[in-house]
Amino acid sequence: MQLQPKRARRCVLSVPGSSEKMMAKAAAIEVDQVLLDLEDAVAPNAKEAARHKVVEALNTLDWCAKTRCVRINDTQTQWCHDDIIEVVMAAGHNLDTIMLTKTKSPADVQFLHLLLDQLELKLELSKRIGIECLIEDVEGLMNVEDIAASSDRLEAMTFGMGDYSASQQMHLESVGSTGDYPPDIWHYPRYKMTIACRAFGLDSVDGPYADFNDLPAMNRESKHALTLGMSGKWAIHPSQVETAQTTFSPDDKVLATARKQKAAYEQALKEGLGAINVDGVMVDAASIRMLQNTLDRADLMGL
Ligand code: COA
Ligand code: MG
């Protein structure tokens, strides 16, 4: 049974937790999810101050985003446990999920899960805080199936191509770039992680594209991710948000076709037919399972 709610994640906007100005700007942006970062966008000497700024932002800003996530430092660092305790103790009521960076094994997730169990009891929180994992190194990718099965708090996994490319020693220019490896250097990790996500009912999210002025490339990468079954993509700059929000929304034409095919199929079933012709396309039970994904996504997005 799914214990965590389903959420739209067409775009996840990453915002440095050390910047009050950017968090205030992000609060006013129409995006499905914001991610307030305590990890790599925050310098080591600014980490502790950033926790307080993130707490303040969660508790005082009026967020357009339905889902508010805090990205914490990984379990190998000295910051991880304090990130969890300080943020949840001070802003647990105003937080939907915690994202664990550099998840390498189920033990990393279980550490966060148990700490959340204790904090929620202490705070008498009525809602359950969800977990999201970043798969961003070779070990995490090797263990991705076990990680996907590791906690019923888990809602989503993100493939983080920046750290991943470093961990595999790929030769690339910037985070998310595709280098000289036609047709697609991200094919294998995106596919592998997405299979694990879908097998365990999780959202599969594509990581960032650092060259934020190159919107055609952002668009292309979003479409690749959508086609293979991912739920959304990160933005690291406000300019990228609309591209991702739009790409991962079923467009009007696709929705109208799906609704028409479903209605025709339901009518055909009453007449004892299992495969029919709708405007020159064969529609059968498998077609309905495919298009139901689109209809479910549209429901989630209120379309
Ligand atoms: N969230 C909210 N606001 C942002 C933003 C973000 N991620 N990125 C930029 N902005 C704001 C800027 O503050 C600026 O606001 P202003 O017009 O009121 O001054 C405006 O958007 C335009 O920004 P711009 O001048 O084009 O970029 P910049 O040089 O200020 O910032 C980066 C560029 C890369 C430093 C910034 O986008 C950033 O920090 N992104 C997030 C990085 C991150 O989270 N990394 C970790 C995950 S990969
Ligand atoms: Mg990373």
Short mmCIF file of C-alpha atoms and ligand atoms in Angstrom, two decimals:
data_model
loop_
_atom_site.label_atom_id
_atom_site.label_comp_id
_atom_site.label_asym_id
_atom_site.label_seq_id
_atom_site.Cartn_x
_atom_site.Cartn_y
_atom_site.Cartn_z
CA MET A 1 0.00 0.00 0.00
CA GLN A 2 1.22 3.47 -0.91
CA LEU A 3 1.61 5.48 2.34
CA GLN A 4 2.88 8.72 0.81
CA PRO A 5 0.70 10.99 -1.34
CA LYS A 6 1.17 11.25 -5.10
CA ARG A 7 2.63 14.62 -6.09
CA ALA A 8 3.23 16.42 -9.37
CA ARG A 9 6.94 16.86 -10.06
CA ARG A 10 7.07 18.31 -13.58
CA CYS A 11 9.70 20.74 -12.45
CA VAL A 12 11.77 20.83 -9.26
CA LEU A 13 13.43 24.22 -8.79
CA SER A 14 16.68 24.07 -6.86
CA VAL A 15 17.47 27.11 -4.71
CA PRO A 16 20.57 27.67 -2.56
CA GLY A 17 19.50 27.62 1.11
CA SER A 18 22.11 30.27 1.84
CA SER A 19 20.33 32.87 -0.32
CA GLU A 20 17.34 34.56 1.29
CA LYS A 21 16.91 36.59 -1.87
CA MET A 22 16.67 33.55 -4.18
CA MET A 23 14.36 31.69 -1.79
CA ALA A 24 12.01 34.71 -1.70
CA LYS A 25 12.09 34.81 -5.49
CA ALA A 26 11.47 31.06 -5.74
CA ALA A 27 8.44 31.28 -3.43
CA ALA A 28 6.65 33.41 -6.03
CA ILE A 29 7.36 31.06 -8.96
CA GLU A 30 4.63 28.73 -10.27
CA VAL A 31 6.47 25.42 -10.10
CA ASP A 32 5.39 22.01 -8.79
CA GLN A 33 8.23 21.61 -6.29
CA VAL A 34 10.97 23.72 -4.72
CA LEU A 35 14.13 22.20 -3.33
CA LEU A 36 15.87 24.32 -0.70
CA ASP A 37 19.47 23.20 -0.82
CA LEU A 38 21.83 22.69 2.11
CA GLU A 39 24.32 20.63 0.09
CA ASP A 40 26.50 21.55 -2.87
CA ALA A 41 25.04 25.00 -3.57
CA VAL A 42 26.07 26.03 -0.03
CA ALA A 43 29.72 26.57 0.97
CA PRO A 44 30.93 24.55 4.00
CA ASN A 45 31.35 27.70 6.11
CA ALA A 46 27.78 28.78 5.30
CA LYS A 47 26.04 25.45 6.06
CA GLU A 48 24.92 26.17 9.61
CA ALA A 49 23.60 29.64 8.82
CA ALA A 50 21.83 28.20 5.77
CA ARG A 51 19.83 25.80 7.98
CA HIS A 52 18.36 28.76 9.86
CA LYS A 53 17.61 30.61 6.63
CA VAL A 54 15.83 27.56 5.21
CA VAL A 55 13.77 27.18 8.38
CA GLU A 56 12.81 30.85 8.24
CA ALA A 57 11.90 30.60 4.54
CA LEU A 58 9.73 27.50 5.12
CA ASN A 59 7.95 29.09 8.06
CA THR A 60 7.39 32.59 6.75
CA LEU A 61 7.20 32.66 2.94
CA ASP A 62 4.00 32.10 1.03
CA TRP A 63 5.00 29.33 -1.42
CA CYS A 64 3.35 28.87 -4.83
CA ALA A 65 4.92 25.41 -5.06
CA LYS A 66 2.74 22.65 -3.63
CA THR A 67 5.74 20.57 -2.57
CA ARG A 68 8.51 21.96 -0.37
CA CYS A 69 11.62 19.83 -0.10
CA VAL A 70 14.90 20.38 1.75
CA ARG A 71 18.01 18.79 0.27
CA ILE A 72 20.40 17.65 3.00
CA ASN A 73 24.07 16.68 3.09
CA ASP A 74 24.87 12.99 2.71
CA THR A 75 25.27 10.44 5.50
CA GLN A 76 29.08 10.48 5.22
CA THR A 77 29.29 14.14 6.27
CA GLN A 78 29.32 15.83 9.68
CA TRP A 79 26.25 17.88 8.69
CA CYS A 80 23.68 15.21 7.84
CA HIS A 81 22.14 14.46 11.26
CA ASP A 82 21.97 18.12 12.28
CA ASP A 83 20.41 19.05 8.92
CA ILE A 84 17.58 16.60 9.60
CA ILE A 85 17.08 17.38 13.29
CA GLU A 86 17.32 21.16 13.07
CA VAL A 87 15.14 21.56 9.98
CA VAL A 88 12.43 19.11 11.09
CA MET A 89 12.34 20.36 14.69
CA ALA A 90 11.93 23.98 13.58
CA ALA A 91 9.95 23.63 10.34
CA GLY A 92 8.59 20.06 10.19
CA HIS A 93 5.02 21.32 9.87
CA ASN A 94 5.91 23.29 6.75
CA LEU A 95 7.96 20.64 4.98
CA ASP A 96 6.77 17.89 2.62
CA THR A 97 9.90 15.90 1.79
CA ILE A 98 13.61 15.60 2.56
CA MET A 99 16.02 14.78 -0.23
CA LEU A 100 19.02 12.67 0.64
CA THR A 101 22.09 13.36 -1.49
CA LYS A 102 24.59 10.74 -2.70
CA THR A 103 22.43 7.79 -1.63
CA LYS A 104 24.62 4.72 -1.98
CA SER A 105 22.70 1.97 -0.20
CA PRO A 106 19.46 1.16 1.66
CA ALA A 107 21.24 1.89 4.98
CA ASP A 108 21.49 5.59 4.05
CA VAL A 109 17.73 5.77 3.54
CA GLN A 110 16.96 3.77 6.69
CA PHE A 111 19.05 6.18 8.76
CA LEU A 112 16.91 9.08 7.57
CA HIS A 113 13.69 7.05 7.92
CA LEU A 114 14.35 6.15 11.58
CA LEU A 115 15.36 9.66 12.51
CA LEU A 116 12.13 10.97 10.95
CA ASP A 117 10.11 8.36 12.91
CA GLN A 118 11.57 9.70 16.15
CA LEU A 119 11.19 13.37 15.27
CA GLU A 120 7.61 12.97 14.12
CA LEU A 121 6.74 11.26 17.42
CA LYS A 122 8.43 13.98 19.43
CA LEU A 123 6.70 16.76 17.48
CA GLU A 124 3.38 14.89 17.26
CA LEU A 125 3.36 15.67 13.56
CA SER A 126 0.16 14.55 11.89
CA LYS A 127 1.60 14.24 8.39
CA ARG A 128 4.44 12.01 7.37
CA ILE A 129 7.53 13.59 5.81
CA GLY A 130 8.47 11.88 2.56
CA ILE A 131 11.94 10.89 1.39
CA GLU A 132 13.50 11.55 -2.00
CA CYS A 133 16.86 10.09 -3.00
CA LEU A 134 19.51 11.38 -5.31
CA ILE A 135 21.21 8.65 -7.31
CA GLU A 136 24.43 10.37 -8.25
CA ASP A 137 27.35 8.01 -8.06
CA VAL A 138 28.31 4.64 -9.46
CA GLU A 139 27.61 2.83 -6.18
CA GLY A 140 24.12 4.34 -5.90
CA LEU A 141 23.32 3.34 -9.47
CA MET A 142 24.56 -0.22 -8.85
CA ASN A 143 22.28 -0.49 -5.80
CA VAL A 144 19.33 1.42 -7.21
CA GLU A 145 16.82 -1.46 -7.02
CA ASP A 146 17.59 -2.10 -3.33
CA ILE A 147 17.41 1.63 -2.60
CA ALA A 148 14.02 1.87 -4.32
CA ALA A 149 12.70 -0.85 -1.99
CA SER A 150 14.28 0.50 1.18
CA SER A 151 11.56 2.67 2.78
CA ASP A 152 7.81 3.26 2.54
CA ARG A 153 8.52 6.98 3.00
CA LEU A 154 10.28 7.03 -0.37
CA GLU A 155 8.40 9.07 -2.99
CA ALA A 156 10.91 9.78 -5.73
CA MET A 157 14.44 9.35 -6.97
CA THR A 158 16.41 11.88 -9.00
CA PHE A 159 19.27 11.06 -11.32
CA GLY A 160 21.99 13.63 -10.59
CA MET A 161 24.24 13.77 -13.62
CA GLY A 162 26.83 16.22 -12.26
CA ASP A 163 28.17 14.12 -9.41
CA TYR A 164 27.43 10.94 -11.37
CA SER A 165 29.65 11.97 -14.26
CA ALA A 166 32.45 12.77 -11.81
CA SER A 167 32.09 9.43 -10.07
CA GLN A 168 32.30 7.50 -13.35
CA GLN A 169 35.12 9.80 -14.58
CA MET A 170 33.13 10.85 -17.63
CA HIS A 171 34.67 13.50 -19.83
CA LEU A 172 32.06 16.29 -20.02
CA GLU A 173 32.03 20.10 -20.07
CA SER A 174 29.25 21.00 -17.63
CA VAL A 175 26.51 19.46 -15.47
CA GLY A 176 23.94 17.71 -17.66
CA SER A 177 25.82 18.22 -20.95
CA THR A 178 25.90 15.18 -23.20
CA GLY A 179 29.44 15.29 -24.62
CA ASP A 180 30.73 13.32 -27.59
CA TYR A 181 28.70 10.15 -27.04
CA PRO A 182 25.91 9.81 -29.59
CA PRO A 183 23.07 9.17 -29.33
CA ASP A 184 22.67 9.77 -25.57
CA ILE A 185 25.17 9.40 -22.75
CA TRP A 186 22.37 9.45 -20.13
CA HIS A 187 20.38 6.62 -21.68
CA TYR A 188 21.59 3.85 -19.37
CA PRO A 189 21.39 5.52 -15.93
CA ARG A 190 18.06 7.24 -16.67
CA TYR A 191 16.59 3.98 -17.92
CA LYS A 192 17.95 1.88 -15.08
CA MET A 193 16.79 4.27 -12.34
CA THR A 194 13.37 4.75 -13.96
CA ILE A 195 12.76 0.99 -14.11
CA ALA A 196 13.55 0.75 -10.37
CA CYS A 197 11.28 3.73 -9.60
CA ARG A 198 8.32 2.40 -11.55
CA ALA A 199 8.69 -1.09 -10.09
CA PHE A 200 8.26 0.40 -6.60
CA GLY A 201 5.67 3.10 -7.40
CA LEU A 202 8.11 6.03 -7.16
CA ASP A 203 8.51 9.15 -9.28
CA SER A 204 11.60 9.23 -11.46
CA VAL A 205 13.07 12.72 -11.85
CA ASP A 206 15.81 13.99 -14.15
CA GLY A 207 18.55 16.16 -12.66
CA PRO A 208 19.84 19.60 -13.69
CA TYR A 209 21.11 21.17 -16.90
CA ALA A 210 23.69 23.74 -15.80
CA ASP A 211 23.92 25.88 -18.97
CA PHE A 212 20.72 27.76 -18.12
CA ASN A 213 20.85 30.03 -21.18
CA ASP A 214 20.60 27.05 -23.56
CA LEU A 215 16.83 26.50 -23.46
CA PRO A 216 16.71 24.33 -26.62
CA ALA A 217 19.05 21.87 -24.88
CA MET A 218 16.91 21.98 -21.71
CA ASN A 219 13.89 21.27 -23.89
CA ARG A 220 15.59 18.36 -25.66
CA GLU A 221 16.77 16.77 -22.39
CA SER A 222 13.30 17.20 -20.82
CA LYS A 223 11.69 15.46 -23.82
CA HIS A 224 14.14 12.55 -23.66
CA ALA A 225 13.35 12.13 -19.97
CA LEU A 226 9.59 12.32 -20.57
CA THR A 227 9.67 9.77 -23.39
CA LEU A 228 11.40 7.12 -21.32
CA GLY A 229 8.96 7.52 -18.43
CA MET A 230 10.36 10.15 -16.08
CA SER A 231 8.01 12.44 -14.15
CA GLY A 232 9.90 15.72 -14.39
CA LYS A 233 13.22 17.55 -14.44
CA TRP A 234 15.10 19.95 -12.19
CA ALA A 235 15.60 23.62 -12.92
CA ILE A 236 18.53 25.47 -11.41
CA HIS A 237 17.41 28.88 -12.71
CA PRO A 238 13.96 30.45 -13.08
CA SER A 239 14.44 30.63 -16.86
CA GLN A 240 14.26 26.81 -17.08
CA VAL A 241 11.02 26.32 -15.13
CA GLU A 242 8.50 26.87 -17.89
CA THR A 243 10.23 24.45 -20.28
CA ALA A 244 10.06 21.60 -17.78
CA GLN A 245 6.55 22.40 -16.49
CA THR A 246 5.25 22.44 -20.09
CA THR A 247 7.13 19.41 -21.39
CA PHE A 248 5.90 17.16 -18.58
CA SER A 249 2.25 18.32 -18.88
CA PRO A 250 0.15 16.24 -21.29
CA ASP A 251 -0.79 18.65 -24.09
CA ASP A 252 -4.42 19.27 -25.10
CA LYS A 253 -4.19 17.18 -28.28
CA VAL A 254 -2.70 14.15 -26.53
CA LEU A 255 -5.30 14.38 -23.76
CA ALA A 256 -8.22 14.71 -26.18
CA THR A 257 -7.02 11.65 -28.14
CA ALA A 258 -6.56 9.62 -24.93
CA ARG A 259 -10.07 10.52 -23.73
CA LYS A 260 -11.59 9.72 -27.13
CA GLN A 261 -9.83 6.34 -27.36
CA LYS A 262 -10.85 5.40 -23.82
CA ALA A 263 -14.50 6.30 -24.42
CA ALA A 264 -14.55 4.34 -27.70
CA TYR A 265 -12.91 1.34 -26.03
CA GLU A 266 -15.38 1.32 -23.12
CA GLN A 267 -18.26 1.39 -25.62
CA ALA A 268 -16.64 -1.43 -27.64
CA LEU A 269 -16.29 -3.63 -24.53
CA LYS A 270 -20.07 -3.47 -24.05
CA GLU A 271 -20.40 -4.78 -27.57
CA GLY A 272 -17.99 -7.62 -26.84
CA LEU A 273 -15.05 -6.18 -28.80
CA GLY A 274 -11.48 -6.15 -27.37
CA ALA A 275 -9.60 -4.45 -30.21
CA ILE A 276 -11.01 -1.54 -32.22
CA ASN A 277 -10.08 1.03 -34.85
CA VAL A 278 -10.11 4.65 -33.58
CA ASP A 279 -9.19 7.08 -36.40
CA GLY A 280 -6.88 4.51 -38.01
CA VAL A 281 -5.12 3.43 -34.78
CA MET A 282 -5.63 0.05 -33.12
CA VAL A 283 -6.81 0.38 -29.52
CA ASP A 284 -6.87 -2.61 -27.16
CA ALA A 285 -6.37 -3.29 -23.45
CA ALA A 286 -2.64 -2.48 -23.61
CA SER A 287 -3.37 0.84 -25.34
CA ILE A 288 -5.70 1.69 -22.47
CA ARG A 289 -3.01 0.88 -19.90
CA MET A 290 -0.62 3.20 -21.79
CA LEU A 291 -3.03 6.08 -22.12
CA GLN A 292 -4.24 5.68 -18.52
CA ASN A 293 -0.79 6.94 -17.41
CA THR A 294 -1.44 10.16 -19.33
CA LEU A 295 -4.94 10.49 -17.85
CA ASP A 296 -3.63 9.87 -14.32
CA ARG A 297 -0.92 12.51 -14.80
CA ALA A 298 -3.52 14.98 -16.08
CA ASP A 299 -5.69 14.31 -12.98
CA LEU A 300 -2.72 14.89 -10.69
CA MET A 301 -2.02 18.20 -12.44
CA GLY A 302 -5.65 19.23 -12.39
CA LEU A 303 -5.90 19.33 -16.21
N1 COA B 1 16.05 30.27 -7.60
C1 COA B 1 15.50 31.48 -7.40
N2 COA B 1 15.97 32.62 -7.98
C2 COA B 1 17.06 32.48 -8.77
C3 COA B 1 17.68 31.25 -9.00
C4 COA B 1 17.14 30.11 -8.37
N3 COA B 1 17.69 28.89 -8.55
N4 COA B 1 18.72 31.44 -9.85
C5 COA B 1 18.75 32.75 -10.14
N5 COA B 1 17.75 33.40 -9.49
C6 COA B 1 17.41 34.80 -9.55
C7 COA B 1 18.60 35.71 -9.31
O1 COA B 1 18.75 35.97 -7.94
C8 COA B 1 18.22 36.93 -10.11
O2 COA B 1 17.30 37.69 -9.35
P1 COA B 1 17.18 39.29 -9.57
O3 COA B 1 16.80 39.50 -11.01
O4 COA B 1 16.12 39.68 -8.60
O5 COA B 1 18.54 39.84 -9.24
C9 COA B 1 17.45 36.36 -11.29
O6 COA B 1 16.98 35.08 -10.87
C10 COA B 1 18.30 36.19 -12.53
O7 COA B 1 19.45 35.45 -12.21
P2 COA B 1 20.80 35.59 -13.04
O8 COA B 1 21.40 36.95 -12.83
O9 COA B 1 20.52 35.19 -14.44
O10 COA B 1 21.70 34.46 -12.43
P3 COA B 1 22.66 34.58 -11.14
O11 COA B 1 24.04 34.88 -11.63
O12 COA B 1 22.07 35.45 -10.10
O13 COA B 1 22.59 33.08 -10.61
C11 COA B 1 23.30 30.81 -10.44
C12 COA B 1 23.11 32.01 -11.37
C13 COA B 1 23.72 29.60 -11.24
C14 COA B 1 24.36 31.14 -9.38
C15 COA B 1 21.92 30.55 -9.73
O14 COA B 1 20.99 30.36 -10.76
C16 COA B 1 21.88 29.42 -8.75
O15 COA B 1 22.44 29.51 -7.66
N6 COA B 1 21.16 28.34 -9.11
C17 COA B 1 20.91 27.21 -8.21
C18 COA B 1 22.14 26.39 -7.97
C19 COA B 1 21.81 25.14 -7.22
O16 COA B 1 20.79 25.04 -6.55
N7 COA B 1 22.70 24.13 -7.30
C20 COA B 1 22.50 22.87 -6.62
C21 COA B 1 21.66 21.91 -7.39
S1 COA B 1 22.35 21.41 -8.93
MG MG B 2 25.18 16.26 -6.40
#
